[in-house]
Amino acid sequence: MHFEIICRDKEVAARRGRFRTSHGVVETPVFMPVGTQGTVKSLTPQELEELGARIILGNTYHLYLRPGAERIARLGGLHRFMGWRGSILTDSGGFQVFSLAKIRTIDEEGVAFQSHIDGSRHVITPEKSVQIQEALGSDIAMCFDECTPYPVTYEYAKASMERTVRWARRCLEAHRREDQALFGIVQGGTFLDLRRACLEELAALDLPGYAIGSLSVGEPKEEMLAVLEEVTPALPAGKPRYLMGVGTPEDLVEGVRCGVDMFDCVMPTRNARNGMLFTSWGSIQIKNARYADDPRPVEEGCGCTTCRNFSRAYLRHLFMARELLAYRLNTIHNLHYYLGLMAEMRESLEKGAFSQWRRRFYARRQETRQED
Amino acid sequence: MHFEIICRDKEVAARRGRFRTSHGVVETPVFMPVGTQGTVKSLTPQELEELGARIILGNTYHLYLRPGAERIARLGGLHRFMGWRGSILTDSGGFQVFSLAKIRTIDEEGVAFQSHIDGSRHVITPEKSVQIQEALGSDIAMCFDECTPYPVTYEYAKASMERTVRWARRCLEAHRREDQALFGIVQGGTFLDLRRACLEELAALDLPGYAIGSLSVGEPKEEMLAVLEEVTPALPAGKPRYLMGVGTPEDLVEGVRCGVDMFDCVMPTRNARNGMLFTSWGSIQIKNARYADDPRPVEEGCGCTTCRNFSRAYLRHLFMARELLAYRLNTIHNLHYYLGLMAEMRESLEKGAFSQWRRRFYARRQETRQED
């Protein structure tokens, strides 16, 4: 995995970079749409490509349970299975095991749990997580970790963080694929000294990239920002930095400001399916009755295929009628917005005008919602 | 509405034709995908166009209830509302009122019913049906009719047919739009003398096209074929003939043989969403465990985007995981199959080789399912 920093902002920690995997070049800062079960819900790989996505996320926990990592390996790996030519990052399965499965036990060895699909019993250890991700053949794999809940005691966060570090060593030990980069995950909850300790331990492993985990899990925005501002600049400067599972458009902007290179979040895709659409002045709920006769696109001037072809009135109708096309057209718009936001930030960084861009980003949100 | 017959088969009643609406040319025999609520479920208009669809069906009953015909009219009509540049045929609402709504009364005036969506009360008369279809702005509208159930007494079928004829006269009387063709519907159940009587009465109205209604509503295949063979050749020869709501690939072939020019059916789209995929040797249930590791496309040699990009194993995975993309990829394949079948029949008719083509069509279905 080759990562280069093209330029750094002069005022803040933001940077414009680029990395290469065996599936192509990824310009950073980048947003990775979430393709949980081998598909970014409702979209084809071709649409993702047309939207400008170059790297997507796959969920190890889901794919391990269904259709099975060995099956995907037999069918040529996840890229081929789902027909995606770009890059793929797989998470470690840790987050989903803790949020979806019925946990049986968690100990030094790993996590024993029951599938949320059929109740079947499984164990995922750090070695197993690496094995699954190697079978899936993602370009970037993540070390198996425990997502620290919020709120949590200092003692729990410390013990969990220390185990995550021990698990990271085991992941690195187990990792074999040379065409796959293994990233470490900095844990420690909202305790800055734990985050620093974790970071130091993991940095010593000289992994090709580092993620910040367990943010946006319920903590107040200020605490999230405090961790971001503390941890991000302290991560190895020459390696990609990935803020996991975050977040709102504002979160992406603040993440970039702090020096984050990679993001993923279900927000644009999941909210699309719930009828929430993002625009530069905020978001709208398409089911709102005020849109029933509105011939305008979701956002005037938006270049996505949804806005170029369909009115708010039509999108509202599809959503109210629970038509499958609703989820798809909404997803296209929201991903276009998220990916466009990242492209704007990359451009502003190239021009040395990130802070200026950032002020305008917030100003647009303060303006009267004349479009709405 | 201009309809021309390009050539007739020498052995059977099949014919190759073409009609023109203000939204383009339609080559017949043609299959019309069903777009019930202003969308062919899961697909964009662009995809429909790429699949070769030139005319689709909209359901008057559904669109009248939601989002409302007047609303669609204000938004520029159904074509513009849903972004479809090709032609549209709307049914009369009759079939859905009888199959979906809770009927309050049916009398000479019309049908009073309660919406299946919210229980609200409505009355649709022949005049109202025409008014709704004119507001929707379809290229072809249908006369308001009662779909004759099966089985049914001769007396009921006769009374219902006679009312349908009187309603057709009222529809014609109420019809105003010159850019919309109003088709009549031949009823009479499986009673051939009733069908003949209905046909005679409707032919006298000199409508621009005629449909055969109430087939494939539960009657044995032989009875359907008997009606088709009796009625179709007796319909005005120079006008398009439309077999409503039918049917299987075999039904389409037999319909064409009898001289039908237009078909619609939910089968390719609805079955796609239930995981049933059509191929030249029959159909497959994609959820079948035998496909879990099958790297082949649904049908080798199929040119649809689903078969060109995705394996049976992937489609099965998407279907089992209830992923939105499953419904879409399956729909694309099935519509490609149905529209391709019609294209093959048109080509065979042009070459004067329809009967030969038909024999091969059935032979492929008899062959060992080596692909499966």
XYZ file of C-alpha atoms in Angstrom, chain A residues 37-39 41-45 47 63 66-67 71 74-75 81-83 273 292-295 309-311 313-314 317-318 320-321 323-325 327-329, chain B residues 37-39 41-45 47 63 66-67 71 74-75 81-83 273 292-295 309-311 313-314 317-318 320-321 323-325 327-329:
76
model
C -23.577 -7.557 2.469
C -21.576 -7.357 -0.764
C -23.730 -4.557 -2.176
C -27.874 -1.198 -0.923
C -29.918 -0.693 -4.107
C -26.976 0.310 -6.343
C -24.942 -1.511 -8.961
C -21.143 -1.290 -9.001
C -23.593 3.326 -10.518
C -20.241 -11.673 4.836
C -23.833 -15.030 4.774
C -22.880 -16.165 2.152
C -17.670 -19.368 -0.521
C -14.098 -19.938 -4.078
C -16.049 -17.532 -6.280
C -18.328 -11.803 -6.400
C -19.999 -8.405 -6.340
C -18.583 -7.132 -9.612
C -33.825 4.713 2.580
C -46.293 16.639 -2.899
C -46.668 19.213 -5.673
C -43.084 20.436 -5.833
C -41.722 20.164 -9.374
C -34.370 13.577 -13.928
C -36.875 13.613 -11.096
C -38.865 16.101 -9.032
C -43.051 15.453 -6.035
C -42.103 12.224 -7.807
C -44.724 9.757 -4.327
C -42.265 6.860 -4.686
C -44.991 7.216 0.186
C -45.870 4.278 -2.078
C -41.578 1.873 -4.255
C -38.158 0.215 -4.610
C -37.037 3.008 -6.920
C -34.557 3.919 -2.058
C -32.338 3.838 -5.094
C -32.921 7.410 -6.292
C -47.589 3.327 -9.493
C -45.692 5.469 -11.990
C -42.622 3.212 -11.899
C -40.742 -1.485 -9.856
C -37.022 -0.993 -9.088
C -36.069 0.336 -12.548
C -35.392 3.805 -13.921
C -36.905 4.941 -17.226
C -33.012 1.204 -17.829
C -52.432 6.534 -9.710
C -51.967 7.992 -5.029
C -50.593 10.529 -5.856
C -51.710 16.212 -9.192
C -50.456 19.667 -12.688
C -46.952 18.212 -12.756
C -43.911 12.938 -13.746
C -42.072 9.641 -14.026
C -39.505 10.762 -16.589
C -39.105 -9.991 -7.043
C -25.102 -21.001 -3.841
C -21.736 -21.788 -5.430
C -22.724 -21.437 -9.080
C -20.419 -18.982 -10.866
C -22.019 -8.936 -14.716
C -23.310 -11.245 -12.000
C -23.335 -14.936 -11.136
C -24.272 -17.380 -6.660
C -24.308 -13.597 -6.221
C -26.922 -14.279 -2.025
C -28.667 -10.956 -2.690
C -31.470 -14.618 0.485
C -30.198 -11.448 2.188
C -31.039 -6.967 -0.666
C -32.765 -4.301 -2.771
C -30.363 -4.974 -5.614
C -35.174 -7.278 -7.069
C -33.625 -4.935 -9.561
C -31.142 -7.363 -11.131
